[in-house]
Amino acid sequence: MALPKVSTPTYELIVPSTGEKVSYRPFLVKEEKTLLMAAEDQNISTITKAMRDIISSCTEGEVDLKNLAPYDIEYIFLQLRGKSIGDVITLNLKKPDSIECEESECPGSTEIKIDIDDIKIDTSSIVDSKIELTEDIGIKLGYPQLESIQKYVVKGGGMSADGVFKMINDCIEYIWEGEEIYKAKDATKKELNDFIESLDTGQFNKIREFFEGMPRIKKEVTWECPKC
């Protein structure tokens, strides 16, 4: 005897980087179980893979994960989380060092609620991915994939100078000179690295500005001591 199937509602969202409209459903118990197991593992790569797998399942493979920017994946996952668990996230935030409490026994942290619907992505600082380095030479970049970022992040969450250059190399789509186009996939890592290292400071700063202009998901909150 076949058991009944519970119907699942569907929603729509707009992918920030492309403006594409995508249908999705909330994640189910089996997917929440996958996420909980990944969180218990406390391995960033495992958690990222779980996020990507859940996004793929909940959008029925409608989004091309390989071509999504990191902020796309974070945004889509937040929307999934909102429709699956609830729109409000409760965080227990530590007291910022800049705040001095009047109470001698300050609790050191306070509970803050954040509504997912209030979290927006500011795309106003996006820099053109086609960057002219000279009158004849330029470079086309793409945003780094989450796996690429995690691969070069060192302990403490930062990135070494060597890691920065390697990540930039991973993000090169092609280099042009006049009408000639040199695709990154046809060049060696050493050739790409030598090209980047041959740039002067002004030219390299144009590349740095591209990555610094990459939208990020962020939300400003006000921390208040529950006592004073």
CSV table of C-alpha atoms in Angstrom, one decimal:
chain,number,residue,atom,x,y,z
A,1,MET,CA,0.0,0.0,0.0
A,2,ALA,CA,1.5,3.3,-1.1
A,3,LEU,CA,1.6,6.0,1.7
A,4,PRO,CA,0.2,9.5,0.9
A,5,LYS,CA,2.6,12.2,-0.3
A,6,VAL,CA,2.6,15.5,1.5
A,7,SER,CA,2.5,18.4,-1.0
A,8,THR,CA,5.3,21.0,-0.8
A,9,PRO,CA,4.7,24.7,-1.7
A,10,THR,CA,6.9,26.4,-4.2
A,11,TYR,CA,8.3,30.0,-4.2
A,12,GLU,CA,10.3,32.2,-6.5
A,13,LEU,CA,13.4,34.3,-6.1
A,14,ILE,CA,15.7,36.4,-8.2
A,15,VAL,CA,19.4,35.4,-8.5
A,16,PRO,CA,21.2,38.6,-7.6
A,17,SER,CA,24.1,38.4,-10.1
A,18,THR,CA,22.0,37.4,-13.2
A,19,GLY,CA,18.5,38.7,-12.4
A,20,GLU,CA,17.2,35.2,-13.3
A,21,LYS,CA,13.9,34.1,-11.8
A,22,VAL,CA,14.2,30.7,-10.1
A,23,SER,CA,11.5,28.5,-8.5
A,24,TYR,CA,12.3,26.6,-5.3
A,25,ARG,CA,10.8,24.6,-2.5
A,26,PRO,CA,11.6,24.5,1.2
A,27,PHE,CA,14.1,21.9,2.2
A,28,LEU,CA,12.7,18.7,3.6
A,29,VAL,CA,13.6,16.7,6.7
A,30,LYS,CA,16.1,14.5,4.7
A,31,GLU,CA,17.9,17.7,3.6
A,32,GLU,CA,17.8,19.2,7.0
A,33,LYS,CA,19.4,16.0,8.3
A,34,THR,CA,22.2,16.4,5.7
A,35,LEU,CA,22.8,20.0,6.9
A,36,LEU,CA,22.8,19.0,10.6
A,37,MET,CA,25.3,16.2,9.9
A,38,ALA,CA,27.5,18.7,8.0
A,39,ALA,CA,27.3,21.2,10.9
A,40,GLU,CA,28.3,18.5,13.4
A,41,ASP,CA,31.4,17.7,11.2
A,42,GLN,CA,32.4,21.4,11.5
A,43,ASN,CA,34.4,21.2,8.3
A,44,ILE,CA,33.8,24.2,6.0
A,45,SER,CA,34.1,22.1,2.8
A,46,THR,CA,31.5,19.6,4.1
A,47,ILE,CA,29.1,22.4,5.0
A,48,THR,CA,29.6,24.1,1.6
A,49,LYS,CA,28.9,20.8,-0.2
A,50,ALA,CA,25.8,20.3,1.8
A,51,MET,CA,24.6,23.8,1.0
A,52,ARG,CA,25.2,23.3,-2.7
A,53,ASP,CA,23.5,19.9,-2.7
A,54,ILE,CA,20.4,21.3,-0.9
A,55,ILE,CA,20.2,24.3,-3.3
A,56,SER,CA,20.4,21.9,-6.3
A,57,SER,CA,17.7,19.6,-4.8
A,58,CYS,CA,15.3,22.4,-3.8
A,59,THR,CA,15.6,24.2,-7.2
A,60,GLU,CA,15.3,20.9,-9.1
A,61,GLY,CA,18.7,21.6,-10.7
A,62,GLU,CA,17.3,24.8,-12.2
A,63,VAL,CA,20.3,26.9,-11.2
A,64,ASP,CA,23.8,26.4,-12.6
A,65,LEU,CA,25.9,26.2,-9.4
A,66,LYS,CA,29.2,26.3,-11.3
A,67,ASN,CA,28.4,29.8,-12.6
A,68,LEU,CA,27.0,31.3,-9.4
A,69,ALA,CA,28.9,33.9,-7.4
A,70,PRO,CA,29.5,33.2,-3.7
A,71,TYR,CA,26.9,35.8,-2.7
A,72,ASP,CA,24.4,34.1,-5.0
A,73,ILE,CA,24.8,30.8,-3.1
A,74,GLU,CA,24.6,32.6,0.3
A,75,TYR,CA,21.5,34.5,-0.7
A,76,ILE,CA,19.6,31.5,-2.2
A,77,PHE,CA,20.4,29.4,0.9
A,78,LEU,CA,19.1,32.2,3.1
A,79,GLN,CA,15.8,32.3,1.2
A,80,LEU,CA,15.6,28.5,1.5
A,81,ARG,CA,16.3,28.7,5.2
A,82,GLY,CA,13.6,31.4,5.6
A,83,LYS,CA,10.9,29.3,3.9
A,84,SER,CA,12.0,26.1,5.6
A,85,ILE,CA,12.6,27.0,9.2
A,86,GLY,CA,11.5,30.6,9.6
A,87,ASP,CA,12.3,34.1,8.5
A,88,VAL,CA,13.8,35.2,11.8
A,89,ILE,CA,17.3,34.1,12.8
A,90,THR,CA,18.2,34.4,16.5
A,91,LEU,CA,21.9,35.1,17.3
A,92,ASN,CA,23.7,35.3,20.6
A,93,LEU,CA,26.2,38.1,19.8
A,94,LYS,CA,29.2,38.8,22.0
A,95,LYS,CA,29.7,42.4,23.3
A,96,PRO,CA,31.8,44.5,20.9
A,97,ASP,CA,35.2,45.6,22.4
A,98,SER,CA,34.2,49.2,21.7
A,99,ILE,CA,31.3,49.1,24.2
A,100,GLU,CA,31.9,49.6,27.9
A,101,CYS,CA,29.1,48.4,30.1
A,102,GLU,CA,28.2,50.3,33.3
A,103,GLU,CA,27.3,47.1,35.1
A,104,SER,CA,30.1,45.3,36.9
A,105,GLU,CA,28.8,41.9,35.9
A,106,CYS,CA,28.0,42.5,32.2
A,107,PRO,CA,26.6,39.4,30.6
A,108,GLY,CA,29.1,39.8,27.7
A,109,SER,CA,26.5,38.8,25.1
A,110,THR,CA,22.9,39.5,24.1
A,111,GLU,CA,20.3,37.9,21.9
A,112,ILE,CA,19.6,39.6,18.6
A,113,LYS,CA,16.9,38.6,16.1
A,114,ILE,CA,17.4,39.2,12.4
A,115,ASP,CA,14.7,39.0,9.8
A,116,ILE,CA,15.9,37.4,6.6
A,117,ASP,CA,13.7,39.6,4.6
A,118,ASP,CA,15.6,42.6,5.8
A,119,ILE,CA,18.9,41.3,4.4
A,120,LYS,CA,19.6,42.9,1.1
A,121,ILE,CA,22.5,42.7,-1.4
A,122,ASP,CA,24.0,46.0,-2.5
A,123,THR,CA,25.2,45.7,-6.1
A,124,SER,CA,26.0,49.4,-6.5
A,125,SER,CA,29.8,48.8,-6.1
A,126,ILE,CA,30.1,46.1,-8.7
A,127,VAL,CA,33.1,46.7,-11.0
A,128,ASP,CA,33.0,45.7,-14.7
A,129,SER,CA,34.6,42.2,-15.1
A,130,LYS,CA,36.3,43.3,-18.3
A,131,ILE,CA,39.3,45.3,-17.2
A,132,GLU,CA,41.5,47.4,-19.5
A,133,LEU,CA,45.1,47.3,-18.4
A,134,THR,CA,46.6,49.2,-21.4
A,135,GLU,CA,45.2,50.5,-24.6
A,136,ASP,CA,45.6,47.0,-26.2
A,137,ILE,CA,45.6,44.6,-23.3
A,138,GLY,CA,42.9,43.6,-20.9
A,139,ILE,CA,41.6,40.8,-18.7
A,140,LYS,CA,38.2,39.3,-18.1
A,141,LEU,CA,37.6,38.0,-14.6
A,142,GLY,CA,34.9,36.0,-12.9
A,143,TYR,CA,34.0,35.9,-9.2
A,144,PRO,CA,35.7,33.2,-7.2
A,145,GLN,CA,33.8,30.0,-6.5
A,146,LEU,CA,33.2,29.1,-2.8
A,147,GLU,CA,35.5,26.1,-3.1
A,148,SER,CA,38.3,28.3,-4.5
A,149,ILE,CA,38.0,30.8,-1.6
A,150,GLN,CA,38.0,28.0,1.0
A,151,LYS,CA,41.0,26.3,-0.7
A,152,TYR,CA,43.2,29.3,0.0
A,153,VAL,CA,41.8,30.6,3.4
A,154,VAL,CA,44.3,30.1,6.2
A,155,LYS,CA,43.7,29.6,9.9
A,156,GLY,CA,41.9,32.6,11.3
A,157,GLY,CA,39.8,33.2,8.2
A,158,GLY,CA,42.3,35.3,6.3
A,159,MET,CA,44.2,34.6,3.1
A,160,SER,CA,48.0,34.6,2.5
A,161,ALA,CA,49.6,36.7,-0.2
A,162,ASP,CA,50.3,33.5,-2.2
A,163,GLY,CA,46.7,32.4,-1.7
A,164,VAL,CA,45.4,35.8,-3.1
A,165,PHE,CA,47.4,35.4,-6.3
A,166,LYS,CA,46.3,31.8,-6.7
A,167,MET,CA,42.7,32.7,-6.3
A,168,ILE,CA,43.1,35.5,-8.9
A,169,ASN,CA,44.6,33.0,-11.3
A,170,ASP,CA,41.5,30.8,-10.8
A,171,CYS,CA,39.2,33.7,-11.6
A,172,ILE,CA,40.8,34.6,-15.0
A,173,GLU,CA,38.5,33.8,-17.8
A,174,TYR,CA,40.6,35.2,-20.6
A,175,ILE,CA,43.2,37.8,-21.5
A,176,TRP,CA,43.0,39.9,-24.7
A,177,GLU,CA,45.5,41.8,-26.8
A,178,GLY,CA,43.9,43.7,-29.6
A,179,GLU,CA,41.6,41.2,-31.4
A,180,GLU,CA,43.5,38.2,-30.0
A,181,ILE,CA,41.9,36.3,-27.1
A,182,TYR,CA,43.9,34.0,-24.8
A,183,LYS,CA,41.6,31.7,-22.8
A,184,ALA,CA,42.8,30.9,-19.3
A,185,LYS,CA,42.0,27.2,-19.7
A,186,ASP,CA,44.6,27.1,-22.5
A,187,ALA,CA,47.4,28.6,-20.4
A,188,THR,CA,49.4,27.1,-17.6
A,189,LYS,CA,49.2,28.3,-14.0
A,190,LYS,CA,52.7,29.6,-14.3
A,191,GLU,CA,51.9,31.6,-17.4
A,192,LEU,CA,48.9,33.2,-15.7
A,193,ASN,CA,50.9,33.9,-12.6
A,194,ASP,CA,53.8,35.4,-14.6
A,195,PHE,CA,51.2,37.7,-16.4
A,196,ILE,CA,49.7,38.9,-13.1
A,197,GLU,CA,53.2,39.5,-11.6
A,198,SER,CA,54.2,41.5,-14.6
A,199,LEU,CA,51.6,44.2,-13.9
A,200,ASP,CA,52.4,47.5,-12.3
A,201,THR,CA,50.7,48.6,-9.1
A,202,GLY,CA,48.1,50.7,-10.9
A,203,GLN,CA,47.1,47.9,-13.2
A,204,PHE,CA,46.9,45.4,-10.3
A,205,ASN,CA,44.8,47.8,-8.3
A,206,LYS,CA,42.2,47.6,-11.0
A,207,ILE,CA,42.0,43.9,-10.5
A,208,ARG,CA,41.9,44.3,-6.7
A,209,GLU,CA,39.0,46.8,-7.1
A,210,PHE,CA,37.0,44.2,-9.0
A,211,PHE,CA,37.2,41.7,-6.1
A,212,GLU,CA,36.7,44.4,-3.5
A,213,GLY,CA,33.5,45.5,-5.3
A,214,MET,CA,32.0,42.0,-5.1
A,215,PRO,CA,28.7,42.3,-3.3
A,216,ARG,CA,28.5,40.7,0.1
A,217,ILE,CA,25.5,39.7,2.2
A,218,LYS,CA,25.6,41.8,5.4
A,219,LYS,CA,23.3,43.2,8.0
A,220,GLU,CA,24.1,45.9,10.5
A,221,VAL,CA,22.6,45.4,13.9
A,222,THR,CA,22.6,47.4,17.2
A,223,TRP,CA,24.1,45.7,20.2
A,224,GLU,CA,22.5,46.7,23.5
A,225,CYS,CA,23.4,45.4,27.0
A,226,PRO,CA,20.4,43.7,28.5
A,227,LYS,CA,21.3,45.2,31.9
A,228,CYS,CA,22.6,48.8,31.3
